[in-house]
Coordinates of C-alpha atoms in Angstrom, one line a residue:
Chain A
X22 CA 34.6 50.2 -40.9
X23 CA 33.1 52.9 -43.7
X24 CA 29.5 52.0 -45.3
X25 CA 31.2 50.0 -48.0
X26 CA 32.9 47.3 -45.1
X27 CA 36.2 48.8 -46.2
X28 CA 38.9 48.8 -43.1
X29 CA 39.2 52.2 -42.0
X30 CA 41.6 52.3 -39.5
X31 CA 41.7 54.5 -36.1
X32 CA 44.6 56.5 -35.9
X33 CA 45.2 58.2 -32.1
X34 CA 47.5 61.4 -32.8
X35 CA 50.0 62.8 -30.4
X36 CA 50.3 66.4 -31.8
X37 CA 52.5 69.0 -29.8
X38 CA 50.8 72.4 -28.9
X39 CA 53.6 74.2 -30.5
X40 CA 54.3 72.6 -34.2
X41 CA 52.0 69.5 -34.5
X42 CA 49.1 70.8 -33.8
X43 CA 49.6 74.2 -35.3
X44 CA 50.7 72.4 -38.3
X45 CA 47.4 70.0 -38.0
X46 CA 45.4 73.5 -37.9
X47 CA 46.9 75.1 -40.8
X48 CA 45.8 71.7 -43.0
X49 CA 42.4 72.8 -41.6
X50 CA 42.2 76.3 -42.3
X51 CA 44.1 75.6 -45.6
X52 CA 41.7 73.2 -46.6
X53 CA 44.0 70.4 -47.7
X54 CA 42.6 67.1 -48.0
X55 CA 43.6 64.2 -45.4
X56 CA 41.2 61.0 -44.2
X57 CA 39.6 61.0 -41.2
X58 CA 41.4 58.6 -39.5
X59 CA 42.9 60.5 -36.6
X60 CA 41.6 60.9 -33.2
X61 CA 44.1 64.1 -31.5
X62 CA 45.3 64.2 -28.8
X63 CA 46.6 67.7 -28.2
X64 CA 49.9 67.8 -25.8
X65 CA 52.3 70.6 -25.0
X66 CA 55.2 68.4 -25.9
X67 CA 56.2 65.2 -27.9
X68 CA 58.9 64.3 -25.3
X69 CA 55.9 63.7 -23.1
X70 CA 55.0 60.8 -25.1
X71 CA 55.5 58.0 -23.2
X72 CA 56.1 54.2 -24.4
X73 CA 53.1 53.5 -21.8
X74 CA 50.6 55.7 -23.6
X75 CA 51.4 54.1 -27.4
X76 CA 50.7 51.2 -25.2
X77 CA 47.6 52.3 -24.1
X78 CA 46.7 53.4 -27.1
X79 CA 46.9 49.9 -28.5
X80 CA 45.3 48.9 -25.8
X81 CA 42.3 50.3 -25.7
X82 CA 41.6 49.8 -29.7
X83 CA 44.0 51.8 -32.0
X84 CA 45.1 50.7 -35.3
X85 CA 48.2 53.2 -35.0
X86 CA 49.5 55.8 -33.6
X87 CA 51.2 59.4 -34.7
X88 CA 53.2 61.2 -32.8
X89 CA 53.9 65.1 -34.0
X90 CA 56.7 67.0 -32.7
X91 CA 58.6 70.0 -33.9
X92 CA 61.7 69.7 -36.1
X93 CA 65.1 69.0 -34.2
X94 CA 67.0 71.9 -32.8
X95 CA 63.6 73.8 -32.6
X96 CA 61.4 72.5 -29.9
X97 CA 59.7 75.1 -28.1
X98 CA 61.7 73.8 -24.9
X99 CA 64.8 73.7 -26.6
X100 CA 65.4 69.7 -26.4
X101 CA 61.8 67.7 -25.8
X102 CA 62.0 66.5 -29.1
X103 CA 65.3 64.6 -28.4
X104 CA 63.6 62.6 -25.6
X105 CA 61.0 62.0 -27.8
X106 CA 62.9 60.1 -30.4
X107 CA 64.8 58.5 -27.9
X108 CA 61.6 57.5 -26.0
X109 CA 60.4 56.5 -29.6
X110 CA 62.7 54.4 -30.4
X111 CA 62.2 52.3 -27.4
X112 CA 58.6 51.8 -28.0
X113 CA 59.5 50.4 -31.5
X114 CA 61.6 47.7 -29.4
X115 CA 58.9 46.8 -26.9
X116 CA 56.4 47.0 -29.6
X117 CA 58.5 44.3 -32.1
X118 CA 58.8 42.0 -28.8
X119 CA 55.3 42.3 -28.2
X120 CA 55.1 41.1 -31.6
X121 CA 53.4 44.5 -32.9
X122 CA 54.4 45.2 -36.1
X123 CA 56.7 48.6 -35.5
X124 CA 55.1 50.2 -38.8
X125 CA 52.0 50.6 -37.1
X126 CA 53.9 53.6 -35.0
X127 CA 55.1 56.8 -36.7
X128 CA 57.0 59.6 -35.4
X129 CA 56.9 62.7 -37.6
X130 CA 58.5 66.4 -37.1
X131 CA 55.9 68.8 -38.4
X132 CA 56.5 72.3 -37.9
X133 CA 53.5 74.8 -37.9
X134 CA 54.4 76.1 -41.3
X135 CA 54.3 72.3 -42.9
X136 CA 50.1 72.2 -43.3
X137 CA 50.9 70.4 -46.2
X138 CA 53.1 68.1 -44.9
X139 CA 50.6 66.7 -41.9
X140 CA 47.9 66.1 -45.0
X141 CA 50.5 64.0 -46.4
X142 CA 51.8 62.2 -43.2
X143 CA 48.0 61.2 -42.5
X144 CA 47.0 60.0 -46.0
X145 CA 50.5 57.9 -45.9
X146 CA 50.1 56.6 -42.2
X147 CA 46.4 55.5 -43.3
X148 CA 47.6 53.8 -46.4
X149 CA 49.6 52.1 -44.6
X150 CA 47.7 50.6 -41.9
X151 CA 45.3 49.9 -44.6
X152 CA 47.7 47.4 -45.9
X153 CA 48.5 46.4 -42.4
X154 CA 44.8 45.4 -41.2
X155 CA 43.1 46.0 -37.9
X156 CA 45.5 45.1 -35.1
X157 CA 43.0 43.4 -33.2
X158 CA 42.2 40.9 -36.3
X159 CA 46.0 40.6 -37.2
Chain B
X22 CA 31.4 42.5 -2.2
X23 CA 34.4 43.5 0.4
X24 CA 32.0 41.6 3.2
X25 CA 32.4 38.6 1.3
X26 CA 33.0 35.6 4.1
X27 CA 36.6 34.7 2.5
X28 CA 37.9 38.1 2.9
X29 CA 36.8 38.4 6.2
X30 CA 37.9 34.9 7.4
X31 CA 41.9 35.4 6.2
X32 CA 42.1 38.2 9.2
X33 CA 39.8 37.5 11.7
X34 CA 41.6 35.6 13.4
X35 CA 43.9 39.0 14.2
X36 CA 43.9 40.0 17.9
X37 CA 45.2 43.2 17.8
X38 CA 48.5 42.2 19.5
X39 CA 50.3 45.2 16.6
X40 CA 53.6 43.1 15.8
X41 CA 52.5 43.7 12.1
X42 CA 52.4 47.6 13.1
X43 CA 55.7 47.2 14.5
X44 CA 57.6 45.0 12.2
X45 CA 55.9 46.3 8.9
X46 CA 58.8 48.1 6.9
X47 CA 56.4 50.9 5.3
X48 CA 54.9 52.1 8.7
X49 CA 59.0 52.9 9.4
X50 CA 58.5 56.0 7.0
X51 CA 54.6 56.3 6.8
X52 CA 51.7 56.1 8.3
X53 CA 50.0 53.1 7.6
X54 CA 49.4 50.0 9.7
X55 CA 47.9 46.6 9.0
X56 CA 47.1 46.0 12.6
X57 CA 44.6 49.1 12.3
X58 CA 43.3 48.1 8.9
X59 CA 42.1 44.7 9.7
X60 CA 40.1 46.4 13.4
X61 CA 38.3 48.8 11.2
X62 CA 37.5 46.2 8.6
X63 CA 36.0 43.8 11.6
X64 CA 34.2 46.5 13.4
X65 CA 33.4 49.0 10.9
X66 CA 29.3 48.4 9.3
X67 CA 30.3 49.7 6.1
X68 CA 33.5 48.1 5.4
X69 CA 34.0 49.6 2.1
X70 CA 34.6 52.9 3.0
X71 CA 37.6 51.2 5.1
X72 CA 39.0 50.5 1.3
X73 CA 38.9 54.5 0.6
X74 CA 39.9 55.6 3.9
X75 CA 42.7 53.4 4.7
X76 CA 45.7 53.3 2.1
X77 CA 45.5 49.5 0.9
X78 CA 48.1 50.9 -1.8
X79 CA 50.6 51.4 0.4
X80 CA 51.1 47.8 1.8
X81 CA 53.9 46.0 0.2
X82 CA 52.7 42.0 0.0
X83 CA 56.1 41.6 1.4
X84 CA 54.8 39.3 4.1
X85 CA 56.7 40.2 6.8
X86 CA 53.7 40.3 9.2
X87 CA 53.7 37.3 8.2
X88 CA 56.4 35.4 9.4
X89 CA 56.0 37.6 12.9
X90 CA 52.3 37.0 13.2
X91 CA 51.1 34.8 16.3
X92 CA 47.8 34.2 14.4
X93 CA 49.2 33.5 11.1
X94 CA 47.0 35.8 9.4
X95 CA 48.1 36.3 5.7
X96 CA 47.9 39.7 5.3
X97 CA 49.3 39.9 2.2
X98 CA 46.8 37.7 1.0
X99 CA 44.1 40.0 2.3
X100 CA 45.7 42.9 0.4
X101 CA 46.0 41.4 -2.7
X102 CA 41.8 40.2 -2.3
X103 CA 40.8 43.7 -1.4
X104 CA 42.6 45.1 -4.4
X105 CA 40.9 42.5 -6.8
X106 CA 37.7 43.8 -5.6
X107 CA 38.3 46.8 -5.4
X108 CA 39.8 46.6 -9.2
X109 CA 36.0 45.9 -9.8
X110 CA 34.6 48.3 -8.3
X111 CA 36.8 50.6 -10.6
X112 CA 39.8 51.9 -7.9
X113 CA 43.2 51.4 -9.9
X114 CA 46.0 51.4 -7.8
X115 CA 49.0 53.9 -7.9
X116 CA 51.3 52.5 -10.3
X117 CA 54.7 53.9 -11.7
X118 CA 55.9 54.6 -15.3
X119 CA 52.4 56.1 -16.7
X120 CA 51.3 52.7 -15.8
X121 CA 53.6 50.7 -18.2
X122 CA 53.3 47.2 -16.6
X123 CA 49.7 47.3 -16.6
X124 CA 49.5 48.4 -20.3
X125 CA 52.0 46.0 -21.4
X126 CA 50.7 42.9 -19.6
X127 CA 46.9 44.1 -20.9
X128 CA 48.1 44.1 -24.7
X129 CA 50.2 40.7 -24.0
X130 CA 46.7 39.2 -22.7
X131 CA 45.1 40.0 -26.3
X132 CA 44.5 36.7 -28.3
X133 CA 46.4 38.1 -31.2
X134 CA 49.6 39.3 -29.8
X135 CA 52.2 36.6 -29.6
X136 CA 55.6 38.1 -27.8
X137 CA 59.0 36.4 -29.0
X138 CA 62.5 37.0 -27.2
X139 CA 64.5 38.6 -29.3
X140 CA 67.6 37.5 -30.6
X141 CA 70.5 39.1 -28.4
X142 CA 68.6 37.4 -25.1
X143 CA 69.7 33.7 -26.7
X144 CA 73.5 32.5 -26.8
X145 CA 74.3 31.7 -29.9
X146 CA 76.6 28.4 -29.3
X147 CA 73.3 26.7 -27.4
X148 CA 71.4 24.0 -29.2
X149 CA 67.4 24.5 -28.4
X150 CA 64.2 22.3 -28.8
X151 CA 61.2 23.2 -29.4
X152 CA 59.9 20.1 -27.6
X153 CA 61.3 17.9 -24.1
X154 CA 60.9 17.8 -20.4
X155 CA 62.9 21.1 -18.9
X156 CA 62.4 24.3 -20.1
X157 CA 63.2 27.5 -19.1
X158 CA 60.8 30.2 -19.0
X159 CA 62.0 33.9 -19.9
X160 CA 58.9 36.1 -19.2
X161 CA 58.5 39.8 -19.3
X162 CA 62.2 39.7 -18.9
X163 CA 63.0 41.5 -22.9
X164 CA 60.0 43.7 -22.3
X165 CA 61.5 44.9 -19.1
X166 CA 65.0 44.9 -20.8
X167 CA 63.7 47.1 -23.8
X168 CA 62.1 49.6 -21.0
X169 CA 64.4 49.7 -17.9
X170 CA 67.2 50.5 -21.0
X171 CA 69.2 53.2 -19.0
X172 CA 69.9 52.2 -15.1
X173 CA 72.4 49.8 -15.6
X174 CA 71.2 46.1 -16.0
X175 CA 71.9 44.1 -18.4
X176 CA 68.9 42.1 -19.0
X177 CA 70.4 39.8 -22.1
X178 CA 72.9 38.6 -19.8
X179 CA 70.3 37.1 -17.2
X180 CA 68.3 35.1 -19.6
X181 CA 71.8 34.7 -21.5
X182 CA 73.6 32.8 -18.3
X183 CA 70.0 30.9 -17.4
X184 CA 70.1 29.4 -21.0
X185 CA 74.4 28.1 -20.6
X186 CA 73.9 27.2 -17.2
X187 CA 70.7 25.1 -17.7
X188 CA 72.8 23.7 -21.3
X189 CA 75.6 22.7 -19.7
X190 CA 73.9 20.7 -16.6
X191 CA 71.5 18.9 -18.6
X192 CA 72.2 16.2 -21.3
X193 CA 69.0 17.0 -23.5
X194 CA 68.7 20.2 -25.2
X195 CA 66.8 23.0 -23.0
X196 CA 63.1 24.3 -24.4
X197 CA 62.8 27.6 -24.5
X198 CA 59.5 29.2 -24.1
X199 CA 60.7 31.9 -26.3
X200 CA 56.6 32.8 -27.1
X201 CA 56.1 32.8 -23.3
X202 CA 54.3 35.6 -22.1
X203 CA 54.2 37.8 -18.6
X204 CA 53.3 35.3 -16.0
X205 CA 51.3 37.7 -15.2
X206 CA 52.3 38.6 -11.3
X207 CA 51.9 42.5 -11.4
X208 CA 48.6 42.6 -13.0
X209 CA 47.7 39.8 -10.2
X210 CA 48.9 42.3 -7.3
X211 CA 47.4 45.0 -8.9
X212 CA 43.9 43.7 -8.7
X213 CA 43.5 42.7 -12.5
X214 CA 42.4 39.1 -12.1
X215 CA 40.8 39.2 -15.3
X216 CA 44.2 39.9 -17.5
X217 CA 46.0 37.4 -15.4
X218 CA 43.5 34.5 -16.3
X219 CA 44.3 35.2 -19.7
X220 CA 47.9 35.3 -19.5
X221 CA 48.0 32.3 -17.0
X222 CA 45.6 30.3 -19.8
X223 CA 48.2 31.5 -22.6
X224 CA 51.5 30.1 -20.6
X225 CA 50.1 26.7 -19.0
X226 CA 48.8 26.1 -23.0
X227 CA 52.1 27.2 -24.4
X228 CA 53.8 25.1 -21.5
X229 CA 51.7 21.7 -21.6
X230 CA 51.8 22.1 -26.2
X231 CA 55.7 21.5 -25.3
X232 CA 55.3 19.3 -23.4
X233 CA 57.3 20.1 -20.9
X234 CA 57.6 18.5 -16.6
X235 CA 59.7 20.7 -15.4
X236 CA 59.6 24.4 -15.4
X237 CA 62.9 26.4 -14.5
X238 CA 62.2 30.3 -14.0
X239 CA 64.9 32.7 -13.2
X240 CA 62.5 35.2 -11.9
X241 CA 61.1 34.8 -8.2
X242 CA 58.1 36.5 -8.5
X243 CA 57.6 33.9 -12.1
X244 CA 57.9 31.1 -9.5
X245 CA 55.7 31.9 -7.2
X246 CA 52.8 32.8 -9.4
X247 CA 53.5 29.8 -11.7
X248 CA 53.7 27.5 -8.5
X249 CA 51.2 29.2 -6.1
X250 CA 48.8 31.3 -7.9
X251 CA 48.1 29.1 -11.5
X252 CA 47.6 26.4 -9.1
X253 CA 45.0 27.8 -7.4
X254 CA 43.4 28.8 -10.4
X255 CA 43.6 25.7 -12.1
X256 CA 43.9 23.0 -9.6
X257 CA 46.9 20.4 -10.1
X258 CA 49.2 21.3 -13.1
X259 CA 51.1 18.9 -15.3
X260 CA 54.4 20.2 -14.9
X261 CA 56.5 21.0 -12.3
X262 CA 58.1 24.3 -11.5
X263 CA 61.3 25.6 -10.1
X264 CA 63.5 27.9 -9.5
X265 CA 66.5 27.9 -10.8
X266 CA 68.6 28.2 -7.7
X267 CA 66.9 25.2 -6.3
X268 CA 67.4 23.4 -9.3
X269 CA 71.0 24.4 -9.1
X270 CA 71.4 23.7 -5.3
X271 CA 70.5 20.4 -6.5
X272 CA 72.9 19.5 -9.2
X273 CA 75.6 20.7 -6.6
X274 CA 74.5 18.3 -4.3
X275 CA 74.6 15.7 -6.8
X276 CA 77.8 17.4 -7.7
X277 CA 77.7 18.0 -11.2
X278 CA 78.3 21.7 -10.5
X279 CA 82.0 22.9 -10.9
X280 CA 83.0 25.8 -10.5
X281 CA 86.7 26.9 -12.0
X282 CA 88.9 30.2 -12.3
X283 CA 89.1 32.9 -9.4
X284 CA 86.3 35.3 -8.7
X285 CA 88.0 37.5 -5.9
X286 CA 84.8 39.5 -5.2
X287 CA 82.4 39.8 -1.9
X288 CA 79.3 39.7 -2.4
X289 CA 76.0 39.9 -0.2
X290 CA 72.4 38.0 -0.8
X291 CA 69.3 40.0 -0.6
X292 CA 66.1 37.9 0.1
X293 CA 63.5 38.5 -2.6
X294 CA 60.2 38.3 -0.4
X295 CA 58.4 36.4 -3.2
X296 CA 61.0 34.0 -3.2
X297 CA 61.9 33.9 0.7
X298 CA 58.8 34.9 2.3
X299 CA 56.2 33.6 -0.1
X300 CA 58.0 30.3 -1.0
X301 CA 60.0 29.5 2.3
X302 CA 63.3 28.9 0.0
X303 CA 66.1 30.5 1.8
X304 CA 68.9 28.0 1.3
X305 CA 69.4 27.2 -2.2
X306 CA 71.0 30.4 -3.0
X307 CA 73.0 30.6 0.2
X308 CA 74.4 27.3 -0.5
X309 CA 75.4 28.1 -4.2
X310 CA 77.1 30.9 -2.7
X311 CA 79.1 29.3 -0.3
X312 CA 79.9 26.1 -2.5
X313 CA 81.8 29.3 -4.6
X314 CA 83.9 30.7 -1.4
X315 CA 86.4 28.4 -2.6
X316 CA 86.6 30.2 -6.1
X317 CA 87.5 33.2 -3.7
X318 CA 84.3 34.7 -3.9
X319 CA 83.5 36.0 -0.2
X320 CA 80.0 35.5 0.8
X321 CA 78.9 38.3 4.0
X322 CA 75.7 38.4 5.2
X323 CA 73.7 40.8 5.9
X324 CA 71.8 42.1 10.1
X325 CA 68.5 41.3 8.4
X326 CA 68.2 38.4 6.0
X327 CA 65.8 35.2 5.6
X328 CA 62.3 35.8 7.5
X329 CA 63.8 39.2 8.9
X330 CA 65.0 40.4 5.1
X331 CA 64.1 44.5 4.2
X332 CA 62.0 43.8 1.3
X333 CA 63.2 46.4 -1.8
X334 CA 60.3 48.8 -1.5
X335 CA 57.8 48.2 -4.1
X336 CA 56.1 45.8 -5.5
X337 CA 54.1 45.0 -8.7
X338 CA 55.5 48.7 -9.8
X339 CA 52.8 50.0 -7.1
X340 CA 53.2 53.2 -4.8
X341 CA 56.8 54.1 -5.9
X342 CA 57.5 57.3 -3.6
X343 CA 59.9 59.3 -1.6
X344 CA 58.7 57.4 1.6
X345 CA 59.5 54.0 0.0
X346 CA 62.7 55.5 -1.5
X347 CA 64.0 55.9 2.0
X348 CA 63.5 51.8 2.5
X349 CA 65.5 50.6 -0.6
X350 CA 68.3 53.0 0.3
X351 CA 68.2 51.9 4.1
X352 CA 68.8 48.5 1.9
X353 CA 71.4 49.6 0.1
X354 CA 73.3 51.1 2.5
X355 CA 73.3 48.1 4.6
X356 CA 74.5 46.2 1.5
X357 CA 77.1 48.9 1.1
X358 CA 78.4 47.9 4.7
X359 CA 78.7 44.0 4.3
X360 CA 80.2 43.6 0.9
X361 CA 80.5 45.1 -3.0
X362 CA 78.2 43.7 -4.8
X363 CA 74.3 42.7 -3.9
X364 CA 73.2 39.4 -5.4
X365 CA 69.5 38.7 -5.9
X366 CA 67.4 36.5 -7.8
X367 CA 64.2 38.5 -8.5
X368 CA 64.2 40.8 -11.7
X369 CA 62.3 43.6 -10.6
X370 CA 64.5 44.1 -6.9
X371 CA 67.2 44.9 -9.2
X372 CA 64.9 47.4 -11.2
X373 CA 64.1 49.1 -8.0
X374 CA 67.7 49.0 -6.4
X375 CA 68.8 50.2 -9.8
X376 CA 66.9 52.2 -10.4
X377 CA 67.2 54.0 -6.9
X378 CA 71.3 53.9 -7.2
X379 CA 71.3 55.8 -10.7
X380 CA 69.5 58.8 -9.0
X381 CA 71.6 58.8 -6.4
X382 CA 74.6 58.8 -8.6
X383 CA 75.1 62.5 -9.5
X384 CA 75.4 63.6 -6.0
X385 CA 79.1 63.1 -4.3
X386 CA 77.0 62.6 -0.7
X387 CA 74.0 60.4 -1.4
X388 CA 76.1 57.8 -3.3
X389 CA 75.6 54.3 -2.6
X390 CA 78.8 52.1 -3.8
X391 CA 77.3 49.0 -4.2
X392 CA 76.5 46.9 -7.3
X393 CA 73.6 45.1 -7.9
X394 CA 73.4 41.8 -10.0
X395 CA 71.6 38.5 -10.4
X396 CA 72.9 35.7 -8.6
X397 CA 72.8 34.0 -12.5
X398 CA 75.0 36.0 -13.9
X399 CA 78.0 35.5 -10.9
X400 CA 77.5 31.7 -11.4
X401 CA 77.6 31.4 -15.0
X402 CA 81.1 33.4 -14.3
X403 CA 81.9 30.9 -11.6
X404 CA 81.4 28.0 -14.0
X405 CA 83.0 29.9 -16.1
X406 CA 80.6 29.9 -19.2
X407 CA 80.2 33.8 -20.2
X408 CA 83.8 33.8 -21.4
X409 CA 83.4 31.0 -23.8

């Protein structure tokens, strides 16, 4: 919650060492403008994202999640992207049995270059969960 | 406090005769022995560095010491009290799948989250109520489904073949407790007695708002944590609960099972120890098997089955390794000598058999050629329900 009682929600960010995170840097050094909403979590690759750690993350007190990978067809080891979206998709499922709603996950290909576009997937994301509410209140 | 008078009470009885030792399935591949736990724990001062030193993780709950024990000291028991307080103390246990079960059952516990079974798990040409006196209870089973997507079970078609069966025997409509959540048997085993309160509180609520008596499960480790453990934690329970072989075994007693059409397959039963062990019911799903011999379906048994069963190698998704690998495929292979396919009741055995057969798959030599299926889904095609 900000000073004004205004929902701010916490955002836990899967970035991958080679494009997600690079990309989350450039934002930085470019100075482009996103909320502070995201806790990173820096790891060498977005196939490593298991449904277990979105579950965790929820857990322990996340609003959302991000997960940042590089574009398809250019992972930095060659296909850990693909098992990312596949791995992805199941969390959606377990997450709409749950009863989670799946828009509260978000799986985004940012490539180093895209500064720009990881401001914009962060401002978006947080909009969104604004809408959403807390999860723990929902 | 490990000390504490209960703990101590379950296994001092124990006088070191070593039949655990030498019937216990993990010490085949490891080292580990219950025998040696349970003199260090009586003789050692400082009993909680016996919790560190000795692998408490390793020991299966499948009871087998058990049923061999002169003393009758529940072991399994023991293990499961240790963990809880040693869950306390911090110590997590080694579980499998970056801890999946555990995550899942902790968010399921959360007031807010309400789990629904999704559509594809409920046959469409089945009338439902919402309120009445049998219902069946689904569980973790779509979680699971969702997860375990890619070793070859097909989850839908357990709670699928539960639901026609259970419509087609009764003249009411069957309640679903499509809201139900985990019963919350792993987290239990783990050591996480707090999370199962919670879930336990959630599914008697859910079940007593329905106002449901009897309670079928598909799921043998749902039975005996709806039967044994929620009525320890809450004394006598409105409702009654079942599994659904026994409630089956029953109706073909009464005969109003019939089976039709020709199922020319043999087939083999593996004893789930939460259902064998735990609840002493060996012969309901024997005796559904054999009642289908004259569809042509040829029932073998296994060399070790009701007290003496194998149990499938891990429980509560706890200490999955190559050392209990090496049990489920001594399982398998024996299952691959009697018959075809390898019925079971519990849920997570065929995770773990499954699971164990896809990875052996890819490699012309360690293949096992054996199919593993719930003992549902072979009945519902015996009555002949899955084709409709």
């Amino acid at each position: 919650m900000s000073e004004k009682g205004e929902f701010v929600p916490r955002i836990v960010a899967f970035l991958c060492n080679w494009c997600g995170y690079a990309g989350a840097d450039l934002a930085g050094v470019s100075r482009f403008q996103y909320p502070a909403t995201i806790r990173v979590i820096r790891i060498m690759c977005s196939g490593r994202v298991q449904p277990s750690f979105i579950l965790e993350a929820f857990k322990d007190g996340a609003d959302g999640v991000l997960v940042c990978g590089c574009h398809i067809g250019d992972c930095h080891y060659i296909s850990g992207n693909e098992y990312a979206e596949r791995r992805f998709k199941k969390t959606q499922k377990i997450l709409s049995i749950l009863g989670i709603d799946p828009r509260r996950v978000r799986l985004e290909w940012v490539s180093a270059a895209e500064g720009m576009k990881f401001s914009q997937v962060v401002t978006e994301f947080t909009e969104q969960l604004k809408e959403l509410g807390p999860f723990e209140a929902s | 406090m490990i000390t504490d008078i209960n703990l101590k009470k379950r296994v001092s009885y124990c006088y070191q005769c070593g039949t655990c030792s030498g019937c216990c399935p993990v010490s085949y591949t490891q080292e580990f022995s219950p025998r040696a736990i349970i003199y260090d724990l009586l003789n050692n001062p400082h009993p909680q560095e016996i919790l560190k030193k000795n692998n408490l993780l390793a020991c299966l709950t499948c009871n087998y010491c058990l049923s061999r024990c002169p003393q009758n000291v529940d072991f399994g028991e023991f293990i499961r009290a240790a963990r809880t307080e040693m869950f306390r103390e911090g110590f997590r246990v080694e579980e499998t799948h970056d801890c999946f079960v555990s995550n899942f059952s902790n968010i399921m516990a959360k007031e807010n989250v309400i789990p629904k079974l999704p559509k594809d798990y409920i046959p469409t040409n089945v009338q439902l109520a919402s309120k009445g006196e049998i219902a069946y209870f689904p569980g973790c089973l779509a979680v699971l489904g969702a997860y375990f997507d890619d070793i070859g079970i097909d989850f839908t078609q357990i709670a699928k073949s539960s639901i026609l069966i259970l419509d087609k025997l009764l003249d009411k409509p069957l309640v679903l407790l499509e809201n139900a959540k985990c019963c919350g048997h792993d987290v239990l085993w783990q050591g996480d007695y707090e999370t199962f309160k919670k879930l336990a509180e959630y599914n008697v609520n859910l079940i007593k708002k329905a106002g449901v008596k009897l309670v079928i499960t598909s799921c043998a480790e749902g039975y005996r944590t709806m039967k044994k453990d929620y009525k320890e934690l809450f004394g006598e329970l409105p409702f009654e609960v079942k599994h659904i072989t026994q409630f089956l075994a029953e109706e073909l007693e009464k005969g109003n099972l019939k089976f039709k059409g020709n199922i020319s397959k043999s087939v083999t039963y593996h004893d789930p120890c939460r259902l064998g062990r735990h609840m002493n019911e060996y012969d309901a799903p024997r005796k559904l098997l054999k009642a289908m011999e004259e569809i042509g379906v040829k029932f073998h048994e296994m060399e070790r089955i009701r007290e003496s069963a194998l149990c499938c190698g891990v429980s509560a998704f706890n200490y999955c390794n190559d050392f209990t690998k090496a049990i489920r495929v001594d399982r398998l292979k024996e299952a691959e000598r009697t018959a075809d396919c390898l019925l079971t009741t519990c849920s997570k055995c065929q995770i773990h058999f499954n699971c164990t057969l896809t990875e052996k798959k890819s490699s012309e030599l360690e293949r096992i050629n054996v199919e593993v299926k719930d003992i549902v889904t072979i009945i519902a095609e015996a009555m002949g329900l899955l084709n409709e």
